[in-house]
Short mmCIF file of C-alpha atoms and ligand atoms in Angstrom, two decimals:
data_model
loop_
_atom_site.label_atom_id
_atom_site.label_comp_id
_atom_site.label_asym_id
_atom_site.label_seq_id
_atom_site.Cartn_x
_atom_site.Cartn_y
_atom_site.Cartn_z
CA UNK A 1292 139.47 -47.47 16.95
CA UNK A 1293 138.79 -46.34 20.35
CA UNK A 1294 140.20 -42.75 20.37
CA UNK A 1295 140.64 -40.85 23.22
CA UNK A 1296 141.18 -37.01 24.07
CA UNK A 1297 142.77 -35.41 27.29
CA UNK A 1298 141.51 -31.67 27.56
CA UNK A 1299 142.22 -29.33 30.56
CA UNK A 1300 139.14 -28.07 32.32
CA UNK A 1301 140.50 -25.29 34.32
CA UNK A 1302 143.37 -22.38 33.51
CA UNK A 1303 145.91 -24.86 32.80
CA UNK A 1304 148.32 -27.12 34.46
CA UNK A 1305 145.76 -29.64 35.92
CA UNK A 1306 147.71 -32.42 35.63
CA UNK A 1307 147.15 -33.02 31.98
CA UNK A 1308 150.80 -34.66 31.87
CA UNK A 1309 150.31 -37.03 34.69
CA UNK A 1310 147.00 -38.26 33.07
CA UNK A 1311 148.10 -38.78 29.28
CA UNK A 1312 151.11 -40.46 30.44
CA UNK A 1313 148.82 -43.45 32.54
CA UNK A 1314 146.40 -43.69 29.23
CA UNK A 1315 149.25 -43.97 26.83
CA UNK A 1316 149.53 -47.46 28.15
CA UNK A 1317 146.24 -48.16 26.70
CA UNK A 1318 146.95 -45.71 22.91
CA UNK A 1319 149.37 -46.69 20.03
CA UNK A 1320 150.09 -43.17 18.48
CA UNK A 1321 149.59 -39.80 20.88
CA UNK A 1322 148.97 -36.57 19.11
CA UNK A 1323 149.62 -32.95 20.11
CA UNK A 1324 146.32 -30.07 18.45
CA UNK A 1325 147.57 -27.04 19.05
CA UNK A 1326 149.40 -24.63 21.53
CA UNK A 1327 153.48 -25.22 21.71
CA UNK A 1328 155.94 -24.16 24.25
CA UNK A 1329 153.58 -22.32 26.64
CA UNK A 1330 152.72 -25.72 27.89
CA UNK A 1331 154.72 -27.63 30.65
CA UNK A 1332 153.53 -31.26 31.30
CA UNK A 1333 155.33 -32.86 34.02
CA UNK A 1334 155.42 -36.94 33.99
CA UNK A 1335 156.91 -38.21 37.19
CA UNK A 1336 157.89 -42.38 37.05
CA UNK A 1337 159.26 -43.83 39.87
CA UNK A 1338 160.94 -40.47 41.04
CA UNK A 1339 162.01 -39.05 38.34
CA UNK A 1340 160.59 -35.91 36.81
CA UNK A 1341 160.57 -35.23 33.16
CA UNK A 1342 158.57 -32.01 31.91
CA UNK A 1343 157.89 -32.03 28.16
CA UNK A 1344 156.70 -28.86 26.58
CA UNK A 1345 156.16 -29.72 22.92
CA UNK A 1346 156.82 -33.41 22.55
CA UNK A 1347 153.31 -35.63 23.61
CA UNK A 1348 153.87 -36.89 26.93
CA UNK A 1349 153.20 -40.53 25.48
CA UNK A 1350 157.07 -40.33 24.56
CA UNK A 1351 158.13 -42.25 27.50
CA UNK A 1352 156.87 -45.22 26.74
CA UNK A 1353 159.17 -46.76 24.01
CA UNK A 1354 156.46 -48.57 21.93
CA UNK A 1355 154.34 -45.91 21.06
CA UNK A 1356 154.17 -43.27 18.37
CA UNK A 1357 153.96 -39.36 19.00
CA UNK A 1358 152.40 -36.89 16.68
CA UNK A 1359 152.62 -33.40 16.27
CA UNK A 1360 149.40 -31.97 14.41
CA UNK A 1361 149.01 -29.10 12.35
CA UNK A 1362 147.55 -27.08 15.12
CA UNK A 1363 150.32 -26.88 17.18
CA UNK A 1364 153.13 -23.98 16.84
CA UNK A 1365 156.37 -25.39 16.98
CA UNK A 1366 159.89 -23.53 17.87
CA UNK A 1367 162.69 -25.73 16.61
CA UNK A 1368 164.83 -24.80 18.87
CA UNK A 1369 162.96 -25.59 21.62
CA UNK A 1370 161.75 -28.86 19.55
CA UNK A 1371 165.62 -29.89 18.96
CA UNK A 1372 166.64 -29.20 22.88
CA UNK A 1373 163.82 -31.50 23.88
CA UNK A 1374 164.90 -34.14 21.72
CA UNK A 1375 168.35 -33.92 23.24
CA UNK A 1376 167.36 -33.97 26.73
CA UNK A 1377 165.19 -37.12 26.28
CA UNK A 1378 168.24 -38.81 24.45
CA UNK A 1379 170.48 -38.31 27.48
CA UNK A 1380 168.14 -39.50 29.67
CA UNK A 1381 167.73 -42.82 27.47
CA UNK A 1382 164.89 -42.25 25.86
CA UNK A 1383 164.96 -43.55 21.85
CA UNK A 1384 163.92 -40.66 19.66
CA UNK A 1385 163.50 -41.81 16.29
CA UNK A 1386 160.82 -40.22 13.12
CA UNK A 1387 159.77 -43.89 13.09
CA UNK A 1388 158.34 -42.90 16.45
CA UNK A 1389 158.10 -38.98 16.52
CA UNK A 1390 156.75 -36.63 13.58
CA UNK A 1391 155.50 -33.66 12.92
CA UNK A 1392 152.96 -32.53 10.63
CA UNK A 1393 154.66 -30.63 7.13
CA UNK A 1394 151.77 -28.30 7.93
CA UNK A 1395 152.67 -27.20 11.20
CA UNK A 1396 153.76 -23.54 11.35
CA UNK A 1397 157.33 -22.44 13.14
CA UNK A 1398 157.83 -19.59 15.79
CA UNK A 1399 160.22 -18.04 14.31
CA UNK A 1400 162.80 -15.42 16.79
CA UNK A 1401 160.37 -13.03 15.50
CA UNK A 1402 157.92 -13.88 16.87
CA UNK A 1403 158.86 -13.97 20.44
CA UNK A 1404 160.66 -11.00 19.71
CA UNK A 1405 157.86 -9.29 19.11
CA UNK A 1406 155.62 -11.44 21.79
CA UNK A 1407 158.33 -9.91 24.70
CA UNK A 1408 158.14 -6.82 23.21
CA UNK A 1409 154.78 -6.52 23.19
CA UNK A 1410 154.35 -7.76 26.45
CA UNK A 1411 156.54 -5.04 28.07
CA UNK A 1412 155.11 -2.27 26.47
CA UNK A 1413 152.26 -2.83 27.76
CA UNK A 1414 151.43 -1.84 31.77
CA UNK A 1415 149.26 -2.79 34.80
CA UNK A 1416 146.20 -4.58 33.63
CA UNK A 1417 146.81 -4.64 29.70
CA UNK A 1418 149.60 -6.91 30.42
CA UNK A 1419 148.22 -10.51 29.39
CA UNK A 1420 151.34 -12.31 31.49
CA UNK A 1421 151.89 -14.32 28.18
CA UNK A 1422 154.61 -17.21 28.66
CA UNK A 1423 156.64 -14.96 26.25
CA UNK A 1424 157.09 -18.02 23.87
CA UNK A 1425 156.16 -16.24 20.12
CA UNK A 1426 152.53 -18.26 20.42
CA UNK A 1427 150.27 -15.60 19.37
CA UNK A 1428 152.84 -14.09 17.04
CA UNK A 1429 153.04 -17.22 15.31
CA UNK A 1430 149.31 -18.10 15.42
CA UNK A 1431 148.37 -14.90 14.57
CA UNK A 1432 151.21 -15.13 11.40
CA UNK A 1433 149.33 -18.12 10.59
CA UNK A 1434 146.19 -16.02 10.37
CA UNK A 1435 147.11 -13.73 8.59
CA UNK A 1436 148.52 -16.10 5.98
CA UNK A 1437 152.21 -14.85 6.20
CA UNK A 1438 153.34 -18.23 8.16
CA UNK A 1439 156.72 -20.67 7.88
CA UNK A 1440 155.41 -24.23 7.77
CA UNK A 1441 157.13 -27.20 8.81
CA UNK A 1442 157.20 -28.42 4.99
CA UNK A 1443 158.40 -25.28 3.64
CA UNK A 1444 161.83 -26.08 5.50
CA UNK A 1445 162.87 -28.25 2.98
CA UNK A 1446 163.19 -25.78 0.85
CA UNK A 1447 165.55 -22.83 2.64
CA UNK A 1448 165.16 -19.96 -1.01
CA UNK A 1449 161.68 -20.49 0.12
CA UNK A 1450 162.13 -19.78 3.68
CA UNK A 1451 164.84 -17.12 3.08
CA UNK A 1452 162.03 -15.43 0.85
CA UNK A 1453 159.19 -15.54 3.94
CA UNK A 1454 161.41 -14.43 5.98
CA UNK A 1455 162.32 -11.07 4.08
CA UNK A 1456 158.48 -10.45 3.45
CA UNK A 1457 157.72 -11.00 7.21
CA UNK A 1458 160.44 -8.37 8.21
CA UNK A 1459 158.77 -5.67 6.21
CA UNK A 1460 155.88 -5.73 8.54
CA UNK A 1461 158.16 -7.11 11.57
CA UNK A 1462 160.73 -4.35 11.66
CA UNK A 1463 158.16 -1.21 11.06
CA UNK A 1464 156.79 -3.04 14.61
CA UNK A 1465 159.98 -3.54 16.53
CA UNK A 1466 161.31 0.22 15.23
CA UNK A 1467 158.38 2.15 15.59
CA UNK A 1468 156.70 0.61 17.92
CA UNK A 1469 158.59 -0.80 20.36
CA UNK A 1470 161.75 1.00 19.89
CA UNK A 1471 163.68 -1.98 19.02
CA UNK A 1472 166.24 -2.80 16.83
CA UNK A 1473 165.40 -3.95 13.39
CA UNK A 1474 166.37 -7.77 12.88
CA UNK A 1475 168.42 -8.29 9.51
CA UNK A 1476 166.62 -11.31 7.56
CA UNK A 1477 170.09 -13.02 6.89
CA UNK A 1478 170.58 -13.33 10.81
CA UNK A 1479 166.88 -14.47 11.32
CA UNK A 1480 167.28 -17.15 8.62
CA UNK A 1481 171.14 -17.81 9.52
CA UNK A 1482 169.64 -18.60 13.12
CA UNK A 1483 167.15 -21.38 11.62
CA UNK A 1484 168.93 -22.96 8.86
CA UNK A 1485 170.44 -25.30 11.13
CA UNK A 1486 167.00 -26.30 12.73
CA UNK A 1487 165.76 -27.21 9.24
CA UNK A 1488 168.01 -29.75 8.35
CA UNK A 1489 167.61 -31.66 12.06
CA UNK A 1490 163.46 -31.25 11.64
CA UNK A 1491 163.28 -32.37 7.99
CA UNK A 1492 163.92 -35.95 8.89
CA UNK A 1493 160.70 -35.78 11.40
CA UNK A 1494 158.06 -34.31 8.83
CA UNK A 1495 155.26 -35.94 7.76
CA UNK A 1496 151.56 -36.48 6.68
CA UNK A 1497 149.91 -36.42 10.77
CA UNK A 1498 146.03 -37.06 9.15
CA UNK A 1499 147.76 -39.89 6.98
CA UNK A 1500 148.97 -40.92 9.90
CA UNK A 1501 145.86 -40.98 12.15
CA UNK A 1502 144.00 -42.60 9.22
CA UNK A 1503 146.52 -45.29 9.05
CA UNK A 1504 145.91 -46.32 12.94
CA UNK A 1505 141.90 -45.70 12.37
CA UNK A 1506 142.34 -48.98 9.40
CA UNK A 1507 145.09 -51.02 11.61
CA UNK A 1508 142.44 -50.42 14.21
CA UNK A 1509 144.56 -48.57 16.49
CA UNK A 1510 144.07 -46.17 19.39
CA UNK A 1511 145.07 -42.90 19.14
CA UNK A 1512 145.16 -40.37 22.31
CA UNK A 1513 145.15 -36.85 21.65
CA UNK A 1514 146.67 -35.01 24.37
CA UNK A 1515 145.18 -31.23 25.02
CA UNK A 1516 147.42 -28.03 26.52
CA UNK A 1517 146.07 -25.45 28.12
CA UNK A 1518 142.52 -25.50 29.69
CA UNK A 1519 139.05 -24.53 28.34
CA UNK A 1520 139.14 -20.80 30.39
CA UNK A 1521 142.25 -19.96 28.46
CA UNK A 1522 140.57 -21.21 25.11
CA UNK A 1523 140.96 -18.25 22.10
CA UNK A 1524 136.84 -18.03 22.07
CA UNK A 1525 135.57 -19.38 25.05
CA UNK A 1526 138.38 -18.50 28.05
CA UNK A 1527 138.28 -15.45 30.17
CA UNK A 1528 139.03 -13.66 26.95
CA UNK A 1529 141.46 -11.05 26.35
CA UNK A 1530 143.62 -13.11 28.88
CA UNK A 1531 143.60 -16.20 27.18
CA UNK A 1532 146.35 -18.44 24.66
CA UNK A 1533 145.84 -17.46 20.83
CA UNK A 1534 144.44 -21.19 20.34
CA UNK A 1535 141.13 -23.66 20.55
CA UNK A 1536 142.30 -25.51 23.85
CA UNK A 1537 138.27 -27.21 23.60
CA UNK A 1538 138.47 -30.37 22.30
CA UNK A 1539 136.58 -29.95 19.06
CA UNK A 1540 139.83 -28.25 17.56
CA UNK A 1541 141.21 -31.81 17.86
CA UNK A 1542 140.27 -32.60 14.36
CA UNK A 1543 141.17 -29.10 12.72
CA UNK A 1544 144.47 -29.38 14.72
CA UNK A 1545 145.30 -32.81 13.60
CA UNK A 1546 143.31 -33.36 10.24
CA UNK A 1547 140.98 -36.25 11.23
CA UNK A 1548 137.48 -36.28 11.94
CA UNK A 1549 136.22 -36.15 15.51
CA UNK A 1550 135.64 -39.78 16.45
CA UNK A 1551 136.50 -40.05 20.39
CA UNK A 1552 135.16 -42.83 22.68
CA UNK A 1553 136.55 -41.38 25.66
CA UNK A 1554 136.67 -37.64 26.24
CA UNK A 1555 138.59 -37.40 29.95
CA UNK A 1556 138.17 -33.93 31.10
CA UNK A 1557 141.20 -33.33 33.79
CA UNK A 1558 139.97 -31.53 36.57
CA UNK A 1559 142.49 -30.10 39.25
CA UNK A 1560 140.59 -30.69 42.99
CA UNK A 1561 141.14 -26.66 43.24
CA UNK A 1562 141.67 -24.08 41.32
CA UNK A 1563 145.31 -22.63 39.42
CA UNK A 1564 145.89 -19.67 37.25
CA UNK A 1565 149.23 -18.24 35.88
CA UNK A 1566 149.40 -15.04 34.43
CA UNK A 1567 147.11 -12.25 34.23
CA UNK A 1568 143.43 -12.08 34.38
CA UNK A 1569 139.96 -12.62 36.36
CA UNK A 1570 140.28 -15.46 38.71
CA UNK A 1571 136.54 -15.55 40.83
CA UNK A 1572 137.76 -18.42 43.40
CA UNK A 1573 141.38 -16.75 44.18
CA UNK A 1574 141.94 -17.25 47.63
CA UNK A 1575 145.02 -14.37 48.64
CA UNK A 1576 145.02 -16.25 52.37
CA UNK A 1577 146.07 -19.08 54.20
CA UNK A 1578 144.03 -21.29 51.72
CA UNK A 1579 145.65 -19.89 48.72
CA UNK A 1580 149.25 -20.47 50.77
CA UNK A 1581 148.15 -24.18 51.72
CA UNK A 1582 147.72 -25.07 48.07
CA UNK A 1583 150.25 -23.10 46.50
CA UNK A 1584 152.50 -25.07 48.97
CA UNK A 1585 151.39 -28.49 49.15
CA UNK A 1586 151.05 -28.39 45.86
CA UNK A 1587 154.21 -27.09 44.95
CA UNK A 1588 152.10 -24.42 42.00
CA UNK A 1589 154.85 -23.35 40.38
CA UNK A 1590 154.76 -22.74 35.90
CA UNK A 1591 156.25 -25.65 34.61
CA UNK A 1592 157.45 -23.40 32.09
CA UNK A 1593 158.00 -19.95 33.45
CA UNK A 1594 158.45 -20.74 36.95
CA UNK A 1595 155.41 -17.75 37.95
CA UNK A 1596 154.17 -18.46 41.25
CA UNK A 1597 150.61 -19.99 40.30
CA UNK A 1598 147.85 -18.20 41.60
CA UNK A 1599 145.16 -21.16 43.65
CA UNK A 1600 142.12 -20.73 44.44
CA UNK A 1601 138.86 -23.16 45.21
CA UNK A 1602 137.13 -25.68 42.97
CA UNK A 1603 135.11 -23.52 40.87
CA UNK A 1604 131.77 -25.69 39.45
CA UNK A 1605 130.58 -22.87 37.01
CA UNK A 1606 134.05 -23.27 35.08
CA UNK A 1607 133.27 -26.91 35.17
CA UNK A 1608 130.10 -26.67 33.74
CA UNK A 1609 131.03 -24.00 30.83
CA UNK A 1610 133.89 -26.54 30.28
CA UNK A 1611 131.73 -29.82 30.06
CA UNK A 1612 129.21 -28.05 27.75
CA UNK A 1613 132.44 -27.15 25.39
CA UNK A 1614 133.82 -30.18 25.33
CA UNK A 1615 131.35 -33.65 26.76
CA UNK A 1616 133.32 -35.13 28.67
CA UNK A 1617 132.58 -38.53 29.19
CA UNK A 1618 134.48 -38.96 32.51
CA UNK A 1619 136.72 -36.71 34.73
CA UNK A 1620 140.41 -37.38 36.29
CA UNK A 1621 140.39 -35.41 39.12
CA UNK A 1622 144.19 -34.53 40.37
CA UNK A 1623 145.85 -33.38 43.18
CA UNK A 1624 143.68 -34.60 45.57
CA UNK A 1625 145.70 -35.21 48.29
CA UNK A 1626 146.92 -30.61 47.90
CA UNK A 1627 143.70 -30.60 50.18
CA UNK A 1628 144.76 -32.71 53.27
CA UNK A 1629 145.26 -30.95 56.35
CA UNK A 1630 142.26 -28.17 55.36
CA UNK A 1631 139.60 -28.25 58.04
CA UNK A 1632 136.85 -26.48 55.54
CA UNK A 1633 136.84 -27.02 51.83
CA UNK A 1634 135.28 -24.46 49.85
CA UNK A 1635 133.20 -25.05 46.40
CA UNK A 1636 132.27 -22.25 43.80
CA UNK A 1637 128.44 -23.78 42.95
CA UNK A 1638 127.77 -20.89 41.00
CA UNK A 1639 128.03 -16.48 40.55
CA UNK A 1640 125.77 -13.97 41.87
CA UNK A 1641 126.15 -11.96 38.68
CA UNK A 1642 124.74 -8.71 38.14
CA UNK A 1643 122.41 -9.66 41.07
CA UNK A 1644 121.11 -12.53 39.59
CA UNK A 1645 122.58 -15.98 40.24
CA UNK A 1646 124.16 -17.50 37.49
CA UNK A 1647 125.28 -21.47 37.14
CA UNK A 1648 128.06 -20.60 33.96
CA UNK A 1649 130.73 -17.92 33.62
CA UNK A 1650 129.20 -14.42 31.91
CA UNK A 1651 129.61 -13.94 29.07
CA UNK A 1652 130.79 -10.61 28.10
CA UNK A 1653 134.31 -9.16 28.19
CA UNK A 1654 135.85 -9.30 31.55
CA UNK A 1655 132.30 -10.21 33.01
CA UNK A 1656 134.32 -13.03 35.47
CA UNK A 1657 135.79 -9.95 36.91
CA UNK A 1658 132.29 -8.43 38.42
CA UNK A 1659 130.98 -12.10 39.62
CA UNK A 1660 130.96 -13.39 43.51
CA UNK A 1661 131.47 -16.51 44.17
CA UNK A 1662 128.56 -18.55 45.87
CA UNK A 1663 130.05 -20.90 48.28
CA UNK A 1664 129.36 -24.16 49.59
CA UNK A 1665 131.11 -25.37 52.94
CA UNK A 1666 132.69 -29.26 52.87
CA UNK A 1667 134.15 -30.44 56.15
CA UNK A 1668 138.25 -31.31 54.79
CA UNK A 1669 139.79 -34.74 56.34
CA UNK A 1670 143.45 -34.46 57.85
CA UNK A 1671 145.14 -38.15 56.64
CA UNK A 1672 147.78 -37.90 54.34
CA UNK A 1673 146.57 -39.23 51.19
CA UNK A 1674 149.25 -39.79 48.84
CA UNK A 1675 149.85 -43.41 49.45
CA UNK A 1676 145.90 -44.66 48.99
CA UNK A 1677 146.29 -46.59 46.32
CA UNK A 1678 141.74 -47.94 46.57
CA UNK A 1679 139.03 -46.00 46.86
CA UNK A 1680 137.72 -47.55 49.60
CA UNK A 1681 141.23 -46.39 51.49
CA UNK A 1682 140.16 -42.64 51.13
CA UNK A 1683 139.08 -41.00 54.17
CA UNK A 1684 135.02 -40.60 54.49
CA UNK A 1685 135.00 -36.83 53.67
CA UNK A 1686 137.49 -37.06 50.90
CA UNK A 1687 135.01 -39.74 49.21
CA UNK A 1688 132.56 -37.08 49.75
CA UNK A 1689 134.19 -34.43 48.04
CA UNK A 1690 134.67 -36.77 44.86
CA UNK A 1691 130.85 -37.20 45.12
CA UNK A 1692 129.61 -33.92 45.30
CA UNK A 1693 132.01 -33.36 41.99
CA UNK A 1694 129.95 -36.19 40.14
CA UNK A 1695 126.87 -35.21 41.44
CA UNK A 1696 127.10 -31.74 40.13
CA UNK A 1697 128.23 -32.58 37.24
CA UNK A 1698 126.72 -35.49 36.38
CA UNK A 1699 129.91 -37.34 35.29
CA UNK A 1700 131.49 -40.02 36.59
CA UNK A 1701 135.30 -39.65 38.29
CA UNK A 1702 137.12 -42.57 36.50
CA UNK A 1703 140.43 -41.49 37.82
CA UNK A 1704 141.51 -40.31 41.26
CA UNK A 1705 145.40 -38.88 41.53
CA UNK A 1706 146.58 -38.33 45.31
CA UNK A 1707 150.72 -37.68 44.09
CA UNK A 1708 152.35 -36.51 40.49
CA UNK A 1709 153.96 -40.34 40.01
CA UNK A 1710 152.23 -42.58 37.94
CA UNK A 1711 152.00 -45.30 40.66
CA UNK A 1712 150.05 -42.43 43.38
CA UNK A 1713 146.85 -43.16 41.04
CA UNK A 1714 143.39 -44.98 41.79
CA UNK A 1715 141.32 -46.32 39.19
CA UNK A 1716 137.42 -46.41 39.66
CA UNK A 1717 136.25 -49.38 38.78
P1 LIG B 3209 149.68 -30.00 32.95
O1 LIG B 3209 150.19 -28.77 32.29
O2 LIG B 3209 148.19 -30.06 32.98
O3 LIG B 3209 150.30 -31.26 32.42
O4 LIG B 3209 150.13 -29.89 34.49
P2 LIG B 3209 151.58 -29.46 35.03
O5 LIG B 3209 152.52 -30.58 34.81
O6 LIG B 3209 151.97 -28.13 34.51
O7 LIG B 3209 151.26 -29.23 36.57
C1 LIG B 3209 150.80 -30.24 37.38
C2 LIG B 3209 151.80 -30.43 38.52
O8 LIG B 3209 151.22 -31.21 39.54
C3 LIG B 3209 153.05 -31.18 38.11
O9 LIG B 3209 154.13 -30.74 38.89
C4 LIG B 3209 152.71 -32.63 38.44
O10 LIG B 3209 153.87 -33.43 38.71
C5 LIG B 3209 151.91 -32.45 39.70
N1 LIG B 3209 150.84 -33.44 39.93
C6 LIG B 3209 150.07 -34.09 39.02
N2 LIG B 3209 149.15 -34.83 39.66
C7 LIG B 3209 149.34 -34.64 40.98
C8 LIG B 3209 148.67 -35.10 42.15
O11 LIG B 3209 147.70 -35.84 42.09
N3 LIG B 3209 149.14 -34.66 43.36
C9 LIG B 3209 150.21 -33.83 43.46
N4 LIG B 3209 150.60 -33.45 44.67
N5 LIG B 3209 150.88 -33.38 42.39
C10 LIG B 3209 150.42 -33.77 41.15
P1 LIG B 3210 149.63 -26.25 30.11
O1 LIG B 3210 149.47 -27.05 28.83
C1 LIG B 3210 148.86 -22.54 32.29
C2 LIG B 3210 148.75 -18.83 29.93
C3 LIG B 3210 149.86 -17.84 30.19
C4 LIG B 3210 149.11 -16.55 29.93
C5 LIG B 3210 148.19 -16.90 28.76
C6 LIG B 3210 148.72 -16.49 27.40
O2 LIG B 3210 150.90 -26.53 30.84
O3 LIG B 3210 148.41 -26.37 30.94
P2 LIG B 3210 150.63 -17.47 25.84
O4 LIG B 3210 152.11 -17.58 26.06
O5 LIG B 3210 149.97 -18.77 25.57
O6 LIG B 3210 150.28 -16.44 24.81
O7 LIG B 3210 150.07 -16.90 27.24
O8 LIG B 3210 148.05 -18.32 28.81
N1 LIG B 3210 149.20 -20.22 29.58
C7 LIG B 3210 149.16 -21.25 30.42
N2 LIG B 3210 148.82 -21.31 31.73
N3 LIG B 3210 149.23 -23.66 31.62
C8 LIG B 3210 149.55 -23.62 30.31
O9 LIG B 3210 149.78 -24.73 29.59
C9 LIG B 3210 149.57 -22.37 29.66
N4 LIG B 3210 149.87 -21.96 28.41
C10 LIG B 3210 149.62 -20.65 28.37
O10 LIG B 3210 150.33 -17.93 31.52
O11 LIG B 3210 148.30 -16.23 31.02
MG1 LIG B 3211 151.45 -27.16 32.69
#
């Protein structure tokens, strides 16, 4: 059983998609820990672009098996709509080959009632620039031991009955707080009903699952959202998801112990952020422009404009320390042709002292300066090398420097978001 795990090292939408998608080849059954809908993952084969949100991105390959654990929030609307979509495009959707875990919790409307609500109460910087998608409602719901889990749809007097004990607490909210309407419980649970009887078909045991493959000796691929800055604990914290994105909450989020041989941290050749929050490497300039064009850094999910910046080492380090990686897929290589100097973050001066990992205290990112280190940039297009020995001098370089900081080895290089613009170290 030669697990893997895919984690994002960054602020999100490194590529994460593009990555899992080439492994799966090499898995049997790809699992889903935690987040839900906030995440976009965009596959691209030969052309055409799929972007899953909740489904594992290992769907597109028809022999495998996808998994959603018990750490993930799941809205079943959004669930049943992405199930559709892959279905016209072709793609067999069966619960032979997709399930979800019975203990999964639902976002309920509630919840991203209350999520938007929040959201635009709130003004200048106490705005967290959430994806608006219930997560934190739901997780925090979960919490707080007042969630709707996957299993309990099979039994609708028990949902009815969470439902009308939510609203208590909901409605005071929505009324009082955010001078909303209340929401009648026999609309919220008229609005679901129809969900449950598609998702009952697709629950299941997920750790019986995983143990299963571990005795078939199988491989299964866990496949992380978010990044390791936007992580509950460890991110740039109060602008952060309401989940573990490191990749230790792969076995509370799936119910199997930790057991990886690979751990591929995905590492973006720059920097991205969406949504609120500190961002030390943000480059408002022609730099920023460059990437957020060649790059096309736009949310997968919200559309936002993503925010680019430079590679930022100090968010790679906090990230390897949280996670041990055992190799790195860089992405997006090819964003920085055409840049005559590339910039790297080495480290912070920090409360003048300088500092190799992120602060620490609340907000701290917010006070630090960058410390820079020049790279001459190469001006070839890229995104056709398919060998490493292709890449232009400086751009083999840059790679380098990555490892040598680090002290892990690039296994993958990606220079294009299809499958085929990849090289493979040896
Ligand atoms: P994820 O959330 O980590 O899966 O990443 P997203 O899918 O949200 O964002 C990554 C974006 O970059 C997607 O549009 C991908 O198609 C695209 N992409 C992935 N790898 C590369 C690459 O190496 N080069 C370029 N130019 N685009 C890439
Ligand atoms: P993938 O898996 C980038 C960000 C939101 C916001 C913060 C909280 O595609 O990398 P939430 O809706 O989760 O409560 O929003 O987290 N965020 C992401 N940013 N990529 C994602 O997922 C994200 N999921 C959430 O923009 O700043
Ligand atoms: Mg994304």
């Amino acid at each position: 059983m030669a697990n893997m795990i895919v984690f994002g090292t960054q602020w999100g939408d490194e590529g994460k998609g593009k990555i899992v998608d080439i492994l799966t080849e090499d898995a049997d059954i790809i699992v889903r820990y935690q987040g839900g809908n906030n995440a976009g993952h965009t596959l691209v084969t030969e052309g055409k672009k799929f972007i899953l949100h909740l489904i594992p991105s290992g769907i597109l390959h028809s022999s495998k098996t996808c998994l959603i654990g018990n750490g993930v929030v799941l809205d079943p609307e959004v669930f049943c709509a992405e199930i559709d979509k892959l279905k016209d495009s072709g793609i067999s959707i069966s619960p032979e080959r997709l399930a979800i875990s019975k203990k999964t919790h639902i976002i309920m409307s509630y919840h991203k009632e209350i999520d938007q609500a929040r959201e635009t109460a709130k003004s200048g910087k106490d705005k967290i620039g959430t994806t608006g998608r219930g997560i934190g409602p739901c997780y925090e719901d979960k919490m707080a031991r007042m969630g709707i889990r996957g299993g309990d749809l099979q039994d609708l007097d028990l949902v009815r009955e969470k439902i009308n004990k939510a609203l208590v607490e909901k409605n005071v909210l929505l009324e009082k707080l955010y001078n909303q309407k209340p929401l009648d419980p026999e609309n919220v649970f008229d609005r679901i009903r129809p969900f449950a009887s598609r998702l009952v078909p697709f629950m299941t045991d997920v750790s019986r699952k995983i143990q299963e493959a571990g005795e078939k000796n199988q491989t299964v691929l866990f496949e992380g959202a978010q990044g390791v800055q936007l992580d509950i604990d460890h991110g740039t914290y109060p602008y952060v998801t309401s989940s573990n994105t490191v990749t230790g909450n792969a076995s509370a989020g799936s119910g199997y112990y930790y057991n990886m041989k690979r751990v591929i941290g995905v590492v973006k050749a720059y920097t991205t952020r969406v949504g609120q929050g500190p961002f030390p490497t943000e480059q408002d300039n022609e730099s920023g422009t460059h990437m957020q064009n060649m790059g096309a850094e736009f949310g997968s999910t919200t559309g936002r404009k993503r925010r680019c910046g430079w590679l930022d080492l100090a968010v790679l380090r906090e990230s390897a320390r949280l996670c041990g990686p055992t190799e790195i897929a860089l992405t997006k290589l090819d964003v920085l042709s055409g840049l005559e100097t590339i910039k790297v973050c080495t480290g912070y001066i920090y409360q003048e002292r300088t500092v190799e990992y992120p602060p620490q205290e609340e907000n701290a990112m917010a006070g630090v300066s960058p410390v820079y280190e020049n790279f001459p940039g190469w001006s070839e297009d890229i995104s056709g090398v398919k060998t490493w020995a292709d890449l232009p001098e400086n751009a083999r370089r840059y790679v380098r420097l990555i490892e040598d900081y680090l002290k892990i080895k690039v296994s993958i290089i990606s220079v294009g978001p299809d499958r085929d613009q990849t090289i493979r170290m040896g």
